[in-house]
XYZ file of C-alpha atoms in Angstrom:
535
model
C -4.170 12.297 48.544
C -6.649 12.120 45.661
C -5.999 9.551 42.940
C -4.808 10.689 39.519
C -6.873 9.701 36.484
C -5.761 9.246 32.909
C -6.445 11.892 30.282
C -9.829 11.579 28.581
C -8.837 13.618 25.510
C -5.561 13.026 23.679
C -4.152 14.282 20.372
C -1.492 11.954 19.003
C -0.045 10.708 15.729
C -2.325 8.275 13.925
C -1.237 4.670 13.431
C -2.341 2.137 10.793
C -4.395 0.411 13.492
C -6.610 3.532 13.647
C -7.723 3.164 10.005
C -11.147 1.610 10.607
C -12.012 4.118 13.359
C -10.934 7.022 11.122
C -13.073 5.688 8.264
C -16.094 5.472 10.566
C -15.494 9.050 11.743
C -15.281 10.421 8.186
C -18.511 8.633 7.227
C -20.249 10.321 10.187
C -18.875 13.739 9.303
C -19.513 13.544 5.532
C -22.459 11.150 5.092
C -23.247 12.322 1.549
C -19.681 12.212 0.203
C -17.580 9.214 -0.745
C -15.291 8.038 2.042
C -11.735 6.748 2.045
C -10.780 3.116 1.847
C -8.764 1.579 4.670
C -5.846 1.349 2.233
C -5.951 5.100 1.596
C -5.958 5.902 5.311
C -3.045 3.546 5.912
C -1.280 5.048 2.902
C -1.581 8.547 4.386
C -0.063 7.301 7.638
C 2.634 5.155 6.010
C 3.752 7.892 3.634
C 4.184 10.543 6.350
C 3.632 9.200 9.892
C 4.474 12.533 11.549
C 1.818 14.420 9.593
C -1.325 12.494 10.542
C -3.087 13.201 13.848
C -6.080 11.756 15.654
C -7.993 13.168 18.586
C -9.101 10.395 20.930
C -11.794 10.997 23.567
C -12.575 8.181 26.008
C -10.910 5.730 23.590
C -13.040 6.890 20.625
C -11.488 8.606 17.595
C -13.343 11.926 17.413
C -11.038 13.944 15.163
C -8.573 13.384 12.328
C -6.325 15.513 10.174
C -4.024 14.399 7.349
C -1.074 16.302 5.907
C 1.854 16.049 3.498
C 5.032 18.004 3.009
C 5.085 19.670 -0.420
C 7.212 22.136 -2.309
C 5.989 25.739 -2.455
C 5.662 25.646 -6.241
C 3.171 22.775 -5.915
C 1.243 24.362 -3.060
C 0.845 27.759 -4.715
C 0.019 26.431 -8.196
C -3.584 25.699 -9.258
C -4.570 22.230 -8.080
C -7.468 20.071 -7.017
C -7.873 17.660 -4.115
C -7.149 14.515 -6.138
C -3.863 15.923 -7.398
C -2.614 17.382 -4.137
C -3.533 14.336 -2.017
C -2.086 11.738 -4.402
C -5.573 10.306 -5.038
C -6.251 10.233 -1.300
C -3.144 8.191 -0.373
C -0.944 11.140 0.623
C 1.541 9.734 -1.877
C 2.713 13.167 -3.083
C 4.511 13.633 0.227
C 7.958 15.132 -0.381
C 10.403 14.781 2.549
C 12.184 17.901 1.282
C 9.009 19.975 0.891
C 8.973 23.384 2.592
C 5.215 23.600 3.266
C 2.863 21.421 5.289
C -0.298 20.821 3.229
C -3.466 19.615 4.949
C -5.837 17.609 2.792
C -8.201 16.247 5.445
C -9.695 17.629 8.653
C -12.795 16.272 10.317
C -14.334 16.434 13.800
C -17.103 14.263 15.215
C -20.280 16.404 15.046
C -21.291 15.169 18.504
C -18.017 16.390 20.071
C -17.709 19.907 18.704
C -17.702 21.498 22.174
C -14.302 20.025 22.984
C -12.361 22.405 20.673
C -10.991 19.380 18.837
C -10.475 21.238 15.570
C -8.378 23.873 17.330
C -6.285 21.172 19.003
C -5.630 19.483 15.663
C -4.603 22.794 14.096
C -2.218 23.354 17.016
C -0.682 19.910 16.444
C -0.108 20.785 12.779
C 1.351 24.153 13.709
C 3.738 22.593 16.223
C 4.895 20.133 13.545
C 5.513 22.918 11.016
C 7.510 24.858 13.579
C 9.552 21.814 14.619
C 10.391 21.029 10.990
C 11.087 24.726 10.283
C 8.681 24.785 7.336
C 7.557 27.982 5.641
C 3.988 27.428 6.753
C 0.761 25.456 6.441
C -1.682 25.456 3.530
C -4.926 23.683 2.659
C -8.076 24.004 0.600
C -10.794 25.387 2.879
C -14.399 24.438 2.171
C -17.010 27.153 1.469
C -20.187 25.453 2.759
C -22.170 28.704 2.959
C -21.616 29.552 -0.692
C -24.590 27.563 -1.992
C -27.076 29.660 0.010
C -25.907 32.986 -1.431
C -24.468 32.074 -4.819
C -27.171 34.088 -6.637
C -26.114 37.222 -4.727
C -22.327 37.056 -5.122
C -19.884 37.060 -8.004
C -18.867 33.406 -7.793
C -16.682 31.838 -5.082
C -14.270 34.795 -5.404
C -17.051 37.236 -4.520
C -18.176 35.015 -1.657
C -14.635 34.922 -0.222
C -14.340 38.693 -0.578
C -17.567 39.091 1.406
C -16.203 36.876 4.183
C -12.986 38.909 4.337
C -14.786 42.280 4.579
C -17.281 40.958 7.135
C -20.469 41.217 5.059
C -20.811 37.432 4.827
C -20.204 34.617 7.292
C -19.006 31.092 6.670
C -18.616 28.627 9.568
C -15.563 26.868 8.119
C -13.611 29.843 6.734
C -14.546 31.882 9.793
C -13.066 29.214 12.055
C -9.887 29.119 9.988
C -9.533 32.910 10.028
C -9.902 32.821 13.805
C -7.050 30.301 13.937
C -4.595 32.545 12.147
C -5.061 31.421 8.537
C -5.548 33.832 5.661
C -6.994 33.274 2.174
C -4.563 33.327 -0.765
C -7.083 32.805 -3.553
C -9.714 30.419 -4.889
C -9.181 26.873 -6.171
C -12.186 26.681 -8.530
C -12.466 22.906 -9.104
C -10.947 21.652 -5.884
C -13.580 19.062 -4.942
C -16.401 18.774 -7.521
C -18.575 16.576 -5.273
C -18.700 19.304 -2.603
C -21.941 20.840 -3.872
C -22.318 23.200 -0.901
C -19.051 24.880 -1.894
C -19.814 24.808 -5.604
C -16.839 22.454 -5.974
C -14.474 25.296 -5.027
C -12.210 25.919 -2.046
C -10.228 28.806 -0.623
C -6.460 28.300 -0.500
C -5.805 29.083 3.159
C -2.277 29.648 4.438
C -0.451 30.265 7.711
C 3.120 31.543 7.557
C 5.581 30.317 10.128
C 6.811 33.428 12.022
C 10.031 31.624 12.974
C 11.171 31.200 9.357
C 12.570 34.062 7.299
C 10.353 34.271 4.173
C 13.243 35.741 2.191
C 15.607 32.889 2.963
C 15.241 29.871 0.710
C 15.189 26.763 2.935
C 17.088 23.679 1.902
C 15.921 20.358 3.254
C 17.926 17.191 2.706
C 16.938 13.617 3.394
C 19.412 12.057 5.853
C 21.250 9.036 4.483
C 20.265 6.875 7.418
C 20.127 3.112 7.851
C 16.907 1.073 7.971
C 18.365 -2.332 7.272
C 16.118 -5.266 6.340
C 17.393 -8.745 5.503
C 15.481 -10.516 2.733
C 15.612 -14.218 1.871
C 14.082 -15.831 -1.212
C 13.656 -19.598 -1.572
C 14.133 -21.160 -4.985
C 12.115 -24.237 -4.111
C 12.574 -27.725 -5.564
C 9.220 -29.236 -6.446
C 9.493 -32.946 -5.693
C 7.169 -35.770 -4.638
C 6.463 -36.118 -0.919
C 4.904 -39.038 0.906
C 2.575 -36.921 3.062
C 1.778 -33.447 4.419
C 4.343 -33.798 7.207
C 7.186 -34.357 4.735
C 6.160 -31.279 2.735
C 6.181 -29.152 5.892
C 9.577 -30.572 6.811
C 10.949 -29.387 3.441
C 9.504 -25.917 3.988
C 10.713 -25.700 7.584
C 14.254 -26.531 6.467
C 14.464 -23.233 4.576
C 12.666 -21.247 7.284
C 15.225 -22.558 9.773
C 18.152 -21.487 7.559
C 16.617 -18.046 6.925
C 16.209 -17.656 10.687
C 19.830 -18.700 11.306
C 20.887 -15.908 8.967
C 18.656 -13.462 10.899
C 16.411 -12.785 7.903
C 13.426 -10.512 8.458
C 11.456 -12.057 5.569
C 11.539 -15.355 3.719
C 9.423 -15.870 0.593
C 8.348 -19.099 -1.129
C 7.139 -19.557 -4.744
C 3.699 -19.494 -6.279
C 1.886 -22.884 -6.265
C 4.633 -24.509 -4.192
C 1.911 -26.444 -2.328
C 1.024 -28.479 -5.446
C 3.587 -30.946 -4.128
C 0.780 -32.001 -1.759
C -0.918 -33.663 -4.743
C 2.060 -35.921 -5.370
C 1.035 -38.509 -2.763
C -2.504 -38.952 -4.084
C -3.200 -42.591 -5.002
C -5.063 -41.820 -8.211
C -5.099 -39.117 -10.840
C -7.395 -36.243 -9.909
C -9.413 -33.973 -12.137
C -8.624 -30.249 -11.752
C -11.686 -29.716 -9.531
C -10.885 -32.749 -7.391
C -7.324 -31.469 -7.016
C -8.557 -28.069 -5.854
C -10.844 -29.658 -3.256
C -8.000 -31.832 -2.000
C -5.691 -28.818 -1.740
C -8.405 -26.919 0.117
C -8.363 -29.639 2.775
C -4.745 -28.680 3.453
C -5.406 -24.933 3.746
C -5.963 -24.600 7.489
C -3.164 -27.042 8.453
C -0.833 -25.137 6.085
C -1.676 -21.767 7.636
C -1.265 -23.198 11.131
C 2.193 -24.596 10.305
C 3.438 -21.429 8.573
C 2.208 -19.307 11.466
C 3.884 -21.620 13.957
C 7.176 -21.329 12.073
C 6.937 -17.540 11.853
C 6.599 -17.340 15.629
C 9.139 -20.023 16.537
C 11.811 -18.888 14.080
C 11.090 -15.148 14.441
C 10.815 -14.507 10.716
C 8.025 -13.124 8.527
C 6.947 -15.777 6.011
C 5.490 -14.966 2.584
C 3.858 -18.343 1.995
C 4.122 -18.648 -1.786
C 0.605 -19.268 -3.015
C -1.993 -21.963 -2.461
C -5.066 -22.655 -4.656
C -8.088 -22.660 -2.375
C -11.850 -23.013 -2.706
C -13.162 -20.198 -0.549
C -16.341 -20.138 1.545
C -18.367 -18.620 -1.319
C -17.358 -21.481 -3.634
C -14.931 -19.479 -5.760
C -11.455 -20.841 -6.425
C -8.690 -18.376 -5.580
C -4.912 -18.470 -5.793
C -3.921 -17.029 -2.393
C -0.687 -16.032 -0.711
C -0.819 -16.486 3.054
C 1.501 -14.052 4.804
C 2.322 -15.245 8.323
C 4.080 -12.623 10.417
C 6.287 -13.179 13.423
C 3.791 -11.338 15.630
C 1.347 -14.206 15.052
C -0.958 -12.421 12.596
C -1.984 -14.009 9.286
C -2.902 -12.103 6.127
C -4.194 -13.340 2.784
C -3.609 -11.795 -0.639
C -5.522 -13.166 -3.618
C -4.055 -13.217 -7.095
C -5.855 -10.479 -9.021
C -5.132 -11.694 -12.552
C -5.210 -15.467 -13.168
C -3.486 -16.507 -16.365
C -5.635 -17.891 -19.226
C -4.584 -21.443 -18.313
C -5.443 -20.942 -14.651
C -8.861 -19.679 -15.605
C -9.515 -22.493 -18.080
C -8.135 -25.584 -16.355
C -8.479 -24.670 -12.697
C -11.446 -22.245 -12.896
C -9.470 -19.815 -10.756
C -11.097 -16.390 -10.385
C -9.236 -13.158 -9.813
C -9.408 -11.497 -6.435
C -11.011 -8.104 -5.938
C -8.834 -6.452 -3.301
C -5.209 -5.420 -3.049
C -3.688 -3.691 -0.076
C -0.483 -3.257 1.848
C 0.247 -5.481 4.830
C 1.647 -3.871 7.964
C 4.763 -5.595 9.316
C 7.413 -4.811 11.900
C 9.596 -3.616 9.000
C 6.926 -1.333 7.569
C 4.207 -1.932 4.975
C 4.783 -4.549 2.262
C 2.859 -5.784 -0.749
C 2.399 -9.085 -2.602
C 1.906 -9.502 -6.356
C 1.506 -13.128 -7.395
C 3.368 -13.864 -10.641
C 1.170 -12.523 -13.495
C 0.047 -9.625 -11.257
C 3.563 -8.193 -11.508
C 2.895 -7.575 -15.209
C 0.158 -5.023 -14.425
C 1.877 -1.782 -13.357
C -1.210 -0.213 -11.797
C -1.208 -2.861 -9.052
C 2.351 -2.128 -7.922
C 1.614 1.591 -8.076
C -1.358 1.111 -5.761
C 0.866 -0.723 -3.273
C 3.528 2.001 -3.495
C 0.875 4.671 -2.918
C -0.138 2.719 0.173
C 3.406 3.024 1.483
C 4.897 -0.343 0.448
C 8.670 -0.252 0.052
C 9.070 -4.006 -0.506
C 6.928 -6.005 -2.954
C 7.130 -9.801 -2.956
C 6.501 -11.703 -6.191
C 6.021 -15.465 -5.765
C 6.002 -16.925 -9.279
C 5.699 -20.223 -11.133
C 6.925 -20.353 -14.734
C 7.486 -23.338 -16.974
C 9.765 -21.781 -19.609
C 12.466 -19.174 -19.920
C 10.125 -16.933 -21.924
C 7.536 -17.027 -19.152
C 10.184 -16.401 -16.509
C 11.592 -13.403 -18.361
C 8.146 -11.829 -18.636
C 7.928 -11.859 -14.857
C 11.572 -10.875 -14.354
C 11.534 -7.877 -16.688
C 8.226 -6.638 -15.276
C 9.416 -7.071 -11.688
C 12.499 -4.997 -12.480
C 10.290 -2.339 -14.065
C 8.091 -2.242 -10.971
C 11.192 -1.689 -8.805
C 12.307 1.225 -10.993
C 9.002 2.995 -11.524
C 7.930 2.696 -7.868
C 11.414 3.137 -6.369
C 11.000 0.052 -4.200
C 12.542 -3.387 -3.693
C 10.993 -6.393 -5.455
C 11.697 -9.935 -4.246
C 11.042 -12.841 -6.646
C 10.733 -16.511 -5.648
C 10.196 -19.360 -8.129
C 9.976 -23.148 -8.357
C 12.488 -25.474 -10.007
C 12.292 -29.184 -10.792
C 9.116 -31.049 -11.673
C 6.243 -33.173 -10.426
C 5.642 -35.724 -13.207
C 2.198 -36.838 -12.036
C 0.817 -33.417 -11.108
C -0.819 -31.209 -13.725
C 0.678 -27.699 -13.963
C 4.050 -28.817 -12.598
C 5.565 -30.783 -15.491
C 8.590 -28.505 -15.895
C 9.775 -25.367 -14.082
C 12.206 -22.552 -14.867
C 13.341 -19.967 -12.324
C 16.103 -17.609 -11.331
C 14.900 -15.943 -8.151
C 16.174 -12.457 -7.393
C 16.089 -9.460 -5.079
C 15.758 -6.392 -7.305
C 16.381 -2.703 -6.593
C 15.807 0.647 -8.273
C 18.591 1.807 -10.569
C 20.296 4.771 -8.951
C 23.483 5.565 -7.042
C 22.643 4.051 -3.612
C 21.758 0.663 -5.106
C 23.493 -2.247 -6.796
C 25.113 -1.304 -10.113
C 22.782 -3.453 -12.224
C 19.656 -3.147 -10.032
C 20.141 -6.640 -8.594
C 20.875 -6.931 -4.872
C 21.174 -10.738 -5.217
C 20.038 -13.530 -7.533
C 20.026 -17.311 -7.501
C 21.732 -19.639 -9.917
C 19.042 -20.620 -12.399
C 17.153 -23.876 -11.892
C 18.971 -24.867 -8.672
C 17.268 -25.260 -5.304
C 18.781 -22.647 -2.991
C 18.214 -19.803 -0.557
C 19.360 -16.329 -1.614
C 19.834 -13.566 0.952
C 20.532 -9.835 0.753
C 20.490 -6.826 3.069
C 18.638 -3.778 1.767
C 18.389 -0.277 3.216
C 14.873 1.172 3.230
C 16.297 4.629 3.952
C 17.935 4.565 0.508
C 14.438 4.432 -1.008
C 13.350 7.497 0.944
C 16.416 9.355 -0.294
C 15.952 8.231 -3.910
C 12.288 9.231 -3.958
C 13.181 12.730 -2.750
C 16.653 13.422 -4.179
C 17.440 10.666 -6.684
C 18.594 11.125 -10.257
C 14.976 10.477 -11.305
C 11.944 10.669 -9.016
C 9.291 8.530 -10.631
C 6.744 8.761 -7.821
C 7.077 12.515 -7.310
C 7.107 13.356 -11.015
C 3.784 11.720 -11.883
C 1.275 13.948 -13.700
C -1.593 13.844 -11.256
C -3.312 16.487 -13.371
C -3.492 14.059 -16.318
C -4.089 10.577 -14.951
C -4.906 8.570 -11.856
C -5.722 4.996 -10.832
C -9.410 4.540 -10.055
C -9.837 1.309 -8.075
C -13.279 -0.114 -8.829
C -15.648 -1.351 -6.132
C -17.278 -3.760 -8.557
C -18.816 -6.771 -6.764
C -16.562 -9.787 -6.366
C -16.917 -12.312 -9.157
C -18.090 -9.844 -11.817
C -15.182 -10.443 -14.146
C -14.603 -10.751 -17.887
C -15.668 -14.112 -19.271
C -13.052 -16.132 -21.146
C -14.609 -18.721 -23.439
C -11.713 -19.626 -25.703
C -9.527 -22.616 -24.949
C -6.009 -21.379 -24.032
C -2.919 -22.256 -25.985
C -0.548 -24.898 -24.675
C -0.819 -27.626 -22.085
C -2.079 -27.481 -18.545
C 0.960 -25.530 -17.415
C 0.224 -22.429 -15.322
C 0.955 -20.139 -18.226
C 4.202 -18.727 -16.927
C 3.035 -15.321 -15.789
């Protein structure tokens, strides 16, 4: 009997691991248009995993389509691509939406003979039928418009010519052949699409299995996606060597593991205890270089613990001189699958910039974990709402905030902002701070903290928006169970729906690609001592 062989062409749901291959595909398909970032691709997948499809041929990604569920009033109202796609993140996805809206479709130009586009459309159609949606809609490009624009009455006249057969367009023609029909023109859909004059045709397919006269009602199931969170309120105290510091850290990892925690988070700058066993006083630059010597051993130990104790570790933050010579304040996230991720602090405080010469990082993205995507905002970063919004757009439902504050005023700045981030992004925020002091280490003279696990303020959550909090200024481990499914429900059916109700027609976050290191110069001496500035 002849041997069976595996399929060479497969259409399946996209996963976050496909992001780089999808980016490369889009750059091949649209070489003269700006591409997505990896964070946007992962955001599309994280926000609606069922709605994103890839076509894979001989292990190469050769096709991709991205979709969201949206309400009919949104779909049929005037809109542009930025608005409807949630700035490319798919963050307008509404689990109760009655239409499937496609905002990306691309096929490798070298593989067009494989009917990949048709297969992707069929995958979308099958999804719409399974979910019993009213239909599918998208903005169809008009690439032939530019050639004949002097002979037609605008994009409307061009579309009319396509419908009556006097004009041909390769994209709209393909969509008509696949059962879609035009419902009008979106005049400023994608301004950079010069071939289409910036316009698009609103193309729709109506699901024949759904009664158009019957108003559908979709509800988000109140399911359970339980995650156990642990936050360490860490006592900063002198240690005799690196091994003793790791022993102190491992103590809390062990306890978090005993309680079956999925995540344990440590505070910002908790590794400054490694300066306590230095024999002589160090200048700020000497201290940074000495801390940098501990970077690789620290990562190795945190990663070992994550694997051995089966818990995801958010490793506080650690000042590090990077390979390019810049000094960064970095959180090392060591996951229980053995992977290690770094997140730089984007906004150093004035004291960090002045005394330690710390520079802000230039990238912020979600981190994929076995409990879904998460984000990290180091202390002061929590006071900049656009950063948390970017993480939420990328699909993060938990944001960790390691912090280091010397006074109650500094602590409350971080606390109030962290609570605001939980409310406005309808996510959980986990704070972890230092207590105690290191008398001979600059920046750690005094500490004030009350670590907490914060929630949105709505019916499924804790009455005061606090799932759990530590006693102030006491070394301890605080644990709480949270339900990620409650966030999904709140975003779709809550008393307020901050993410869904954003005015995409008025404002958006434009993440700059400015070269690393090109940052505002701060010449003035900061107020106060060499303390970290307290967020």
